[in-house]
JSON list of C-alpha atoms in Angstrom, two decimals:
[
{"chain": "Y", "resi": 248, "resn": "MET", "atom": "CA", "xyz": [0.00, 0.00, 0.00]},
{"chain": "Y", "resi": 249, "resn": "ARG", "atom": "CA", "xyz": [2.78, 2.42, 0.94]},
{"chain": "Y", "resi": 250, "resn": "ASN", "atom": "CA", "xyz": [4.67, 1.54, -2.24]},
{"chain": "Y", "resi": 251, "resn": "LEU", "atom": "CA", "xyz": [1.56, 2.26, -4.30]},
{"chain": "Y", "resi": 252, "resn": "MET", "atom": "CA", "xyz": [1.14, 5.58, -2.51]},
{"chain": "Y", "resi": 253, "resn": "LEU", "atom": "CA", "xyz": [4.79, 6.45, -3.09]},
{"chain": "Y", "resi": 254, "resn": "ALA", "atom": "CA", "xyz": [4.49, 5.56, -6.78]},
{"chain": "Y", "resi": 255, "resn": "ALA", "atom": "CA", "xyz": [1.39, 7.75, -7.11]},
{"chain": "Y", "resi": 256, "resn": "VAL", "atom": "CA", "xyz": [3.14, 10.70, -5.47]},
{"chain": "Y", "resi": 257, "resn": "ALA", "atom": "CA", "xyz": [6.17, 10.22, -7.69]},
{"chain": "Y", "resi": 258, "resn": "ALA", "atom": "CA", "xyz": [4.00, 10.06, -10.81]},
{"chain": "Y", "resi": 259, "resn": "ALA", "atom": "CA", "xyz": [2.10, 13.18, -9.77]},
{"chain": "Y", "resi": 260, "resn": "SER", "atom": "CA", "xyz": [5.35, 14.94, -9.01]},
{"chain": "Y", "resi": 261, "resn": "ILE", "atom": "CA", "xyz": [6.81, 14.06, -12.40]},
{"chain": "Y", "resi": 262, "resn": "THR", "atom": "CA", "xyz": [3.67, 15.37, -14.08]},
{"chain": "Y", "resi": 263, "resn": "LEU", "atom": "CA", "xyz": [3.91, 18.62, -12.15]},
{"chain": "Y", "resi": 264, "resn": "ALA", "atom": "CA", "xyz": [7.59, 18.94, -13.03]},
{"chain": "Y", "resi": 265, "resn": "GLY", "atom": "CA", "xyz": [6.63, 19.32, -16.68]},
{"chain": "Y", "resi": 266, "resn": "CYS", "atom": "CA", "xyz": [4.59, 22.38, -15.76]},
{"chain": "Y", "resi": 267, "resn": "GLY", "atom": "CA", "xyz": [7.70, 24.35, -14.81]},
{"chain": "Y", "resi": 268, "resn": "GLY", "atom": "CA", "xyz": [6.47, 24.77, -11.23]},
{"chain": "Y", "resi": 269, "resn": "LYS", "atom": "CA", "xyz": [8.30, 26.69, -8.55]},
{"chain": "Y", "resi": 270, "resn": "GLY", "atom": "CA", "xyz": [10.29, 24.65, -6.06]},
{"chain": "Y", "resi": 271, "resn": "ASP", "atom": "CA", "xyz": [8.94, 24.36, -2.57]},
{"chain": "Y", "resi": 272, "resn": "ASP", "atom": "CA", "xyz": [11.16, 22.35, -0.25]},
{"chain": "Y", "resi": 273, "resn": "LYS", "atom": "CA", "xyz": [8.74, 23.07, 2.59]},
{"chain": "Y", "resi": 274, "resn": "LEU", "atom": "CA", "xyz": [6.10, 20.66, 1.21]},
{"chain": "Y", "resi": 275, "resn": "GLY", "atom": "CA", "xyz": [8.66, 17.87, 0.90]},
{"chain": "Y", "resi": 276, "resn": "ASP", "atom": "CA", "xyz": [9.96, 18.57, 4.38]},
{"chain": "Y", "resi": 277, "resn": "GLN", "atom": "CA", "xyz": [6.42, 18.43, 5.79]},
{"chain": "Y", "resi": 278, "resn": "ALA", "atom": "CA", "xyz": [5.80, 15.08, 4.10]},
{"chain": "Y", "resi": 279, "resn": "GLU", "atom": "CA", "xyz": [9.04, 13.70, 5.53]},
{"chain": "Y", "resi": 280, "resn": "LYS", "atom": "CA", "xyz": [8.20, 15.05, 9.01]},
{"chain": "Y", "resi": 281, "resn": "ALA", "atom": "CA", "xyz": [4.76, 13.40, 8.90]},
{"chain": "Y", "resi": 282, "resn": "ALA", "atom": "CA", "xyz": [6.40, 10.07, 8.06]},
{"chain": "Y", "resi": 283, "resn": "ASP", "atom": "CA", "xyz": [8.94, 10.57, 10.86]},
{"chain": "Y", "resi": 284, "resn": "ASN", "atom": "CA", "xyz": [6.10, 11.22, 13.31]},
{"chain": "Y", "resi": 285, "resn": "ARG", "atom": "CA", "xyz": [4.37, 7.98, 12.24]},
{"chain": "Y", "resi": 286, "resn": "ALA", "atom": "CA", "xyz": [7.66, 6.10, 12.56]},
{"chain": "Y", "resi": 287, "resn": "ASP", "atom": "CA", "xyz": [8.28, 7.59, 16.02]},
{"chain": "Y", "resi": 288, "resn": "ALA", "atom": "CA", "xyz": [4.86, 6.33, 17.13]},
{"chain": "Y", "resi": 289, "resn": "LEU", "atom": "CA", "xyz": [5.73, 2.86, 15.82]},
{"chain": "Y", "resi": 290, "resn": "ASP", "atom": "CA", "xyz": [9.07, 2.95, 17.66]},
{"chain": "Y", "resi": 291, "resn": "ALA", "atom": "CA", "xyz": [7.29, 3.93, 20.87]},
{"chain": "Y", "resi": 292, "resn": "ALA", "atom": "CA", "xyz": [4.88, 1.04, 20.42]},
{"chain": "Y", "resi": 293, "resn": "ALA", "atom": "CA", "xyz": [7.81, -1.32, 19.73]},
{"chain": "Y", "resi": 294, "resn": "ASP", "atom": "CA", "xyz": [9.36, -0.29, 23.04]},
{"chain": "Y", "resi": 295, "resn": "THR", "atom": "CA", "xyz": [6.41, -1.92, 24.81]},
{"chain": "Y", "resi": 296, "resn": "MET", "atom": "CA", "xyz": [6.84, -5.20, 22.89]},
{"chain": "Y", "resi": 297, "resn": "THR", "atom": "CA", "xyz": [9.24, -8.12, 22.92]},
{"chain": "Y", "resi": 298, "resn": "GLY", "atom": "CA", "xyz": [10.52, -10.70, 20.47]},
{"chain": "Y", "resi": 299, "resn": "THR", "atom": "CA", "xyz": [9.34, -10.89, 16.89]},
{"chain": "Y", "resi": 300, "resn": "ALA", "atom": "CA", "xyz": [6.53, -8.39, 17.42]},
{"chain": "Y", "resi": 301, "resn": "LYS", "atom": "CA", "xyz": [9.08, -5.80, 18.52]},
{"chain": "Y", "resi": 302, "resn": "ASP", "atom": "CA", "xyz": [11.37, -6.60, 15.59]},
{"chain": "Y", "resi": 303, "resn": "ALA", "atom": "CA", "xyz": [8.51, -6.40, 13.09]},
{"chain": "Y", "resi": 304, "resn": "THR", "atom": "CA", "xyz": [7.27, -3.08, 14.46]},
{"chain": "Y", "resi": 305, "resn": "GLU", "atom": "CA", "xyz": [10.78, -1.60, 14.41]},
{"chain": "Y", "resi": 306, "resn": "ALA", "atom": "CA", "xyz": [11.20, -2.79, 10.81]},
{"chain": "Y", "resi": 307, "resn": "GLN", "atom": "CA", "xyz": [7.88, -1.16, 9.93]},
{"chain": "Y", "resi": 308, "resn": "ALA", "atom": "CA", "xyz": [9.08, 2.11, 11.49]},
{"chain": "Y", "resi": 309, "resn": "ASP", "atom": "CA", "xyz": [12.27, 1.92, 9.42]},
{"chain": "Y", "resi": 310, "resn": "ALA", "atom": "CA", "xyz": [10.21, 1.35, 6.26]},
{"chain": "Y", "resi": 311, "resn": "VAL", "atom": "CA", "xyz": [7.96, 4.33, 7.05]},
{"chain": "Y", "resi": 312, "resn": "ARG", "atom": "CA", "xyz": [11.02, 6.55, 7.52]},
{"chain": "Y", "resi": 313, "resn": "ALA", "atom": "CA", "xyz": [12.54, 5.35, 4.24]},
{"chain": "Y", "resi": 314, "resn": "ALA", "atom": "CA", "xyz": [9.26, 6.01, 2.42]},
{"chain": "Y", "resi": 315, "resn": "GLY", "atom": "CA", "xyz": [9.14, 9.51, 3.94]},
{"chain": "Y", "resi": 316, "resn": "ASP", "atom": "CA", "xyz": [12.68, 10.22, 2.78]},
{"chain": "Y", "resi": 317, "resn": "ALA", "atom": "CA", "xyz": [11.86, 9.00, -0.73]},
{"chain": "Y", "resi": 318, "resn": "LYS", "atom": "CA", "xyz": [8.67, 11.05, -0.81]},
{"chain": "Y", "resi": 319, "resn": "GLU", "atom": "CA", "xyz": [10.52, 14.19, 0.26]},
{"chain": "Y", "resi": 320, "resn": "LYS", "atom": "CA", "xyz": [13.13, 13.64, -2.45]},
{"chain": "Y", "resi": 321, "resn": "ALA", "atom": "CA", "xyz": [10.48, 13.00, -5.11]},
{"chain": "Y", "resi": 322, "resn": "ILE", "atom": "CA", "xyz": [8.61, 16.19, -4.19]},
{"chain": "Y", "resi": 323, "resn": "ASP", "atom": "CA", "xyz": [11.80, 18.27, -4.16]},
{"chain": "Y", "resi": 324, "resn": "ASP", "atom": "CA", "xyz": [13.12, 16.75, -7.40]},
{"chain": "Y", "resi": 325, "resn": "ALA", "atom": "CA", "xyz": [9.80, 17.45, -9.11]},
{"chain": "Y", "resi": 326, "resn": "ASP", "atom": "CA", "xyz": [10.04, 21.16, -8.28]},
{"chain": "Y", "resi": 327, "resn": "VAL", "atom": "CA", "xyz": [6.40, 21.18, -7.18]},
{"chain": "Y", "resi": 328, "resn": "ASN", "atom": "CA", "xyz": [4.62, 24.55, -7.25]},
{"chain": "Y", "resi": 329, "resn": "ALA", "atom": "CA", "xyz": [3.04, 24.25, -3.82]},
{"chain": "Y", "resi": 330, "resn": "ASP", "atom": "CA", "xyz": [1.74, 27.81, -4.01]},
{"chain": "Y", "resi": 331, "resn": "ALA", "atom": "CA", "xyz": [-0.62, 26.74, -6.81]},
{"chain": "Y", "resi": 332, "resn": "MET", "atom": "CA", "xyz": [-2.00, 23.82, -4.79]},
{"chain": "Y", "resi": 333, "resn": "SER", "atom": "CA", "xyz": [-5.04, 23.89, -2.54]},
{"chain": "Y", "resi": 334, "resn": "ASN", "atom": "CA", "xyz": [-4.63, 23.09, 1.14]},
{"chain": "Y", "resi": 335, "resn": "ALA", "atom": "CA", "xyz": [-6.46, 19.81, 0.54]},
{"chain": "Y", "resi": 336, "resn": "GLN", "atom": "CA", "xyz": [-3.97, 18.84, -2.17]},
{"chain": "Y", "resi": 337, "resn": "LYS", "atom": "CA", "xyz": [-1.03, 19.69, 0.09]},
{"chain": "Y", "resi": 338, "resn": "LYS", "atom": "CA", "xyz": [-2.57, 17.71, 2.94]},
{"chain": "Y", "resi": 339, "resn": "ALA", "atom": "CA", "xyz": [-3.12, 14.70, 0.67]},
{"chain": "Y", "resi": 340, "resn": "ILE", "atom": "CA", "xyz": [0.53, 14.72, -0.36]},
{"chain": "Y", "resi": 341, "resn": "ILE", "atom": "CA", "xyz": [1.80, 15.20, 3.18]},
{"chain": "Y", "resi": 342, "resn": "GLU", "atom": "CA", "xyz": [-0.45, 12.58, 4.74]},
{"chain": "Y", "resi": 343, "resn": "GLY", "atom": "CA", "xyz": [-0.39, 10.23, 1.79]},
{"chain": "Y", "resi": 344, "resn": "ASN", "atom": "CA", "xyz": [-4.15, 10.19, 1.20]}
]
């Protein structure tokens, strides 16, 4: 599911790049921060677990962080014109909806 979301964001970003949009690192940074917050919550949950459940939850947190990093890079590389986007569009990119 996360890979599909990441692919959709990347495709949308590539499409927007063709429009000659203005760069906005802030949007990418917000998307990465949202992923980091989700990963931090997973890490906190993992701290209450043991064994394979703990390992799996920590691995999930690592995957969420990696996806957030990739999303931030895709947004920045696409030179997204965040000023031309609605708040709902920005929120969808940041939250991955």
